[in-house]
Amino acid sequence: MRKQTKLVAVLSAAALLAMGASMTSFAAGWEKDDAGIWHYYDSDDEMVTGEWKKDGGKWFYLNDDGEMQTDSWVDDEYYVGDDGAMLINTWKKTITDDDMDDPEEDGES
């Protein structure tokens, strides 16, 4: 009888541990890959792609590959700095393709 009680206790403990392991939740957050590129993972441990995420009061854009955009225009409307945060209430001088002169067009090389 005592042997049977121990067996039931061990099996019950194993079942509880197995159930707990399957209910593991992941904390959402940033992760830097080996190339130094930041990615954001949601609470299901899925990489966030193609959307804005707000973190620490700042907005960051994750492209379709899940990479945090840096020092670039997003959708031709928003600019993100070299830290990846959207620039708000500030000026940023940028050069567009329209601002560049093509020496080939002027006949000069």
mmCIF file of C-alpha atoms in Angstrom, residues 26-33 36-43 45-48 53-56 66-68:
data_model
loop_
_atom_site.group_PDB
_atom_site.id
_atom_site.type_symbol
_atom_site.label_atom_id
_atom_site.label_comp_id
_atom_site.label_asym_id
_atom_site.label_seq_id
_atom_site.Cartn_x
_atom_site.Cartn_y
_atom_site.Cartn_z
ATOM 1 C CA PHE A 26 7.227 34.436 -22.804
ATOM 2 C CA ALA A 27 7.921 38.015 -21.859
ATOM 3 C CA ALA A 28 7.637 40.389 -24.770
ATOM 4 C CA GLY A 29 10.744 42.368 -25.550
ATOM 5 C CA TRP A 30 13.719 43.282 -27.666
ATOM 6 C CA GLU A 31 16.460 40.931 -28.803
ATOM 7 C CA LYS A 32 19.651 41.808 -30.674
ATOM 8 C CA ASP A 33 20.835 39.259 -33.238
ATOM 9 C CA GLY A 36 23.618 43.689 -34.225
ATOM 10 C CA ILE A 37 20.071 44.152 -35.539
ATOM 11 C CA TRP A 38 17.231 44.577 -33.051
ATOM 12 C CA HIS A 39 14.000 42.539 -33.268
ATOM 13 C CA TYR A 40 10.895 42.664 -31.072
ATOM 14 C CA TYR A 41 9.141 39.509 -29.855
ATOM 15 C CA ASP A 42 5.562 39.503 -28.533
ATOM 16 C CA SER A 43 4.283 37.567 -25.507
ATOM 17 C CA ASP A 45 7.542 34.621 -28.621
ATOM 18 C CA GLU A 46 6.614 35.583 -32.199
ATOM 19 C CA MET A 47 8.749 38.151 -34.017
ATOM 20 C CA VAL A 48 6.758 41.332 -34.697
ATOM 21 C CA LYS A 53 5.865 49.283 -31.356
ATOM 22 C CA LYS A 54 5.869 51.772 -28.502
ATOM 23 C CA ASP A 55 8.529 51.205 -25.862
ATOM 24 C CA GLY A 56 9.639 53.605 -23.143
ATOM 25 C CA GLY A 66 11.185 42.079 -38.235
ATOM 26 C CA GLU A 67 14.255 44.320 -38.214
ATOM 27 C CA MET A 68 14.096 47.619 -36.338
#
